[in-house]
CSV table of C-alpha atoms in Angstrom, one decimal:
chain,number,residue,atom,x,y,z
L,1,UNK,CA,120.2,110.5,103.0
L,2,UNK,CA,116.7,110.4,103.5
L,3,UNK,CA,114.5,112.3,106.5
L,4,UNK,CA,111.6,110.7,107.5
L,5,UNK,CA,109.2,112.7,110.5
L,6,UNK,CA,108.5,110.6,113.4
L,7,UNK,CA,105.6,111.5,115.6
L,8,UNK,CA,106.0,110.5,119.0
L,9,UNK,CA,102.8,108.9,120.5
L,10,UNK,CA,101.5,108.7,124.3
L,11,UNK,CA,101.6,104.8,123.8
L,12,UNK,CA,105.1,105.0,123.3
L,13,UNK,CA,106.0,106.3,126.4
L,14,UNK,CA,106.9,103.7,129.1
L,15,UNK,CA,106.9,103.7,132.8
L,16,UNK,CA,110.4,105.6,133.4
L,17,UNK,CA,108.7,108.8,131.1
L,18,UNK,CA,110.7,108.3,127.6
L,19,UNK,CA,109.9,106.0,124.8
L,20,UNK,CA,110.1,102.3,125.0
L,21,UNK,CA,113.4,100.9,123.6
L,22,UNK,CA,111.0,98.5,121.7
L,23,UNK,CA,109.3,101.6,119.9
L,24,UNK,CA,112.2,102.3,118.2
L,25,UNK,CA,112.5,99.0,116.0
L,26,UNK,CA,109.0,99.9,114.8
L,27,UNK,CA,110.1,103.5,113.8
L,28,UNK,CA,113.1,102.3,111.8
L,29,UNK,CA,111.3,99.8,110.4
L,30,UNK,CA,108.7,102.6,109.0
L,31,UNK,CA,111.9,105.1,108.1
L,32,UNK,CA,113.5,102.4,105.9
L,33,UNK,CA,110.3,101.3,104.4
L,34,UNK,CA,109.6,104.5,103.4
L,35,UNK,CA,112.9,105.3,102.1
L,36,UNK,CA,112.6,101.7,99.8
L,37,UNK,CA,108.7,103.5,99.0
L,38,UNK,CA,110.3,107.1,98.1
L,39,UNK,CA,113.1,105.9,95.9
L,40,UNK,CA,112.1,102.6,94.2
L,41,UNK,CA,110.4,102.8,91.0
L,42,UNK,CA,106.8,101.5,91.6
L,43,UNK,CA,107.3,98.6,89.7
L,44,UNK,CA,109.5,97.3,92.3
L,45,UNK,CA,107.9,98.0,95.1
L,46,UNK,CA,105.4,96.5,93.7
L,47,UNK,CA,107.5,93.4,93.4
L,48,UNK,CA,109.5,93.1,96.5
L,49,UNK,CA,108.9,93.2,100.4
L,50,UNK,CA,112.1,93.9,103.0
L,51,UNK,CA,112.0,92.2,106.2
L,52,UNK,CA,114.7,92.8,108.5
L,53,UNK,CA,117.3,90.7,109.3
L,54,UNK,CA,119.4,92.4,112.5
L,55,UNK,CA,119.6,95.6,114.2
L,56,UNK,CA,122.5,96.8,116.8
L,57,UNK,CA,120.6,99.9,118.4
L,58,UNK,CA,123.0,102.5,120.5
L,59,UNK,CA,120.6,104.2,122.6
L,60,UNK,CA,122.6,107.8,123.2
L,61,UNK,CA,119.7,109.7,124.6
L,62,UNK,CA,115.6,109.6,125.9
L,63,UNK,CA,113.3,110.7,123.6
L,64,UNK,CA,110.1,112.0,125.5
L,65,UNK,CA,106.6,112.9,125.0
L,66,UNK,CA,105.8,115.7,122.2
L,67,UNK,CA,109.7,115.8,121.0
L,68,UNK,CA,110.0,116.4,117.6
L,69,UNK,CA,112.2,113.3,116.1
L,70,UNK,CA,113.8,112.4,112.7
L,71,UNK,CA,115.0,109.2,111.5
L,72,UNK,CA,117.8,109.5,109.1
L,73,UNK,CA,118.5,106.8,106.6
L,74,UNK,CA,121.7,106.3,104.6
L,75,UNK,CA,121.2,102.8,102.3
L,76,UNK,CA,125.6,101.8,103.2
L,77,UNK,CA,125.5,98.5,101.0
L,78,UNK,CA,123.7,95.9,98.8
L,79,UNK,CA,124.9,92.6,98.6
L,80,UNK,CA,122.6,89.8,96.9
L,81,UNK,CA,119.5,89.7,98.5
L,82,UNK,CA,120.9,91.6,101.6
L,83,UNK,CA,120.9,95.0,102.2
L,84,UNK,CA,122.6,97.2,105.2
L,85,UNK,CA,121.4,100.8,106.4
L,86,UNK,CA,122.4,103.9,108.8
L,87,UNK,CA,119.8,104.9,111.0
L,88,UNK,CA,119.6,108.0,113.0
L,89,UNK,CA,116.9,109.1,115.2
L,90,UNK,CA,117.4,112.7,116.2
L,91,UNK,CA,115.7,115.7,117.9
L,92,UNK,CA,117.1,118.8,116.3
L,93,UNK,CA,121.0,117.9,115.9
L,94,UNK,CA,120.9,115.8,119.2
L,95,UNK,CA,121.3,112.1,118.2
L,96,UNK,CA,119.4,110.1,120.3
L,97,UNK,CA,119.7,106.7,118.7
L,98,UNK,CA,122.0,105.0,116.0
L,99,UNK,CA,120.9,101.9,114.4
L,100,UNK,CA,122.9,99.9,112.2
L,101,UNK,CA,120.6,97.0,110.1
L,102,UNK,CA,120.2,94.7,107.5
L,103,UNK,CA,117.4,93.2,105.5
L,104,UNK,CA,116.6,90.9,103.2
L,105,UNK,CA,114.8,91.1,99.9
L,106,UNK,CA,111.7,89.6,99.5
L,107,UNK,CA,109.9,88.5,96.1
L,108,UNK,CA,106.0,89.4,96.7
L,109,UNK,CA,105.0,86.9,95.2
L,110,UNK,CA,107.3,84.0,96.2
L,111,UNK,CA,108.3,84.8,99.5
L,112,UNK,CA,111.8,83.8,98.9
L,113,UNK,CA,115.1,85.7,98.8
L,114,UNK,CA,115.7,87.9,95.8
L,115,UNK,CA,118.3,90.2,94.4
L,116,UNK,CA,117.7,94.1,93.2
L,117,UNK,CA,118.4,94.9,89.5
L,118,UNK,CA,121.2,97.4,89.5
L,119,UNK,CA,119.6,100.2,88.0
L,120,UNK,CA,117.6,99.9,91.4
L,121,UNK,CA,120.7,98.9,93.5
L,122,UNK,CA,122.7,102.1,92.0
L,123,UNK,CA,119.1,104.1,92.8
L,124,UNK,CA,119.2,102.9,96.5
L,125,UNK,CA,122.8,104.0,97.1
L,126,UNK,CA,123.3,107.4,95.5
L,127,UNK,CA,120.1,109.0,96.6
């Protein structure tokens, strides 16, 4: 699993007093980038981009103004060019989202569809 600190800003906030639903695609998209940035070899991530494919989001909770939030990844599969996370925001053990995804693989350079080597597959889902 991997933690990754979300900071919750006043621009987040909507007109009911909690974050935006919308806010929260942005802060998984920034948790599971930085889980591909933290356990990739450079090389890689030099080579490939992610763009996201789907997400089902289960809002369970509001999140609020100074709250202090967590996303936590969990990389579930890879197949070809696809890959699926786990995505939990949470303030202290509350859950206040779950958020089930998948993304694609991205060549850098070509733009187009491409699968991991295994040594970086077997990386992605055991750390």
């Amino acid at each position: 699993m991997f933690r990754h600190d979300i900071s919750v800003a006043e621009q987040d906030i909507d007109t009911m007093g909690h974050v935006n639903n919308s806010v929260y695609l942005r802060w998984v998209q920034d948790a599971v980038v930085h889980y591909w940035q933290s356990m990739a070899p450079a090389e890689a991530v030099a080579k490939h981009l992610w763009v996201a494919l789907k997400h089902e989001i289960t809002y369970r909770k509001p999140t609020f103004l100074n709250d202090r939030v967590v996303a936590e990844v969990i990389a579930e599969k890879v197949h070809g060019a696809r890959s699926f996370f786990t995505t939990v925001v949470k303030r202290g053990e509350e859950v206040l989202a779950e958020v089930r995804s998948s993304w694609c693989c991205l060549d850098a350079v070509t733009m187009r569809p491409t699968r991991l080597g295994q040594d970086v597959v077997a990386r992605f889902l055991t750390d």
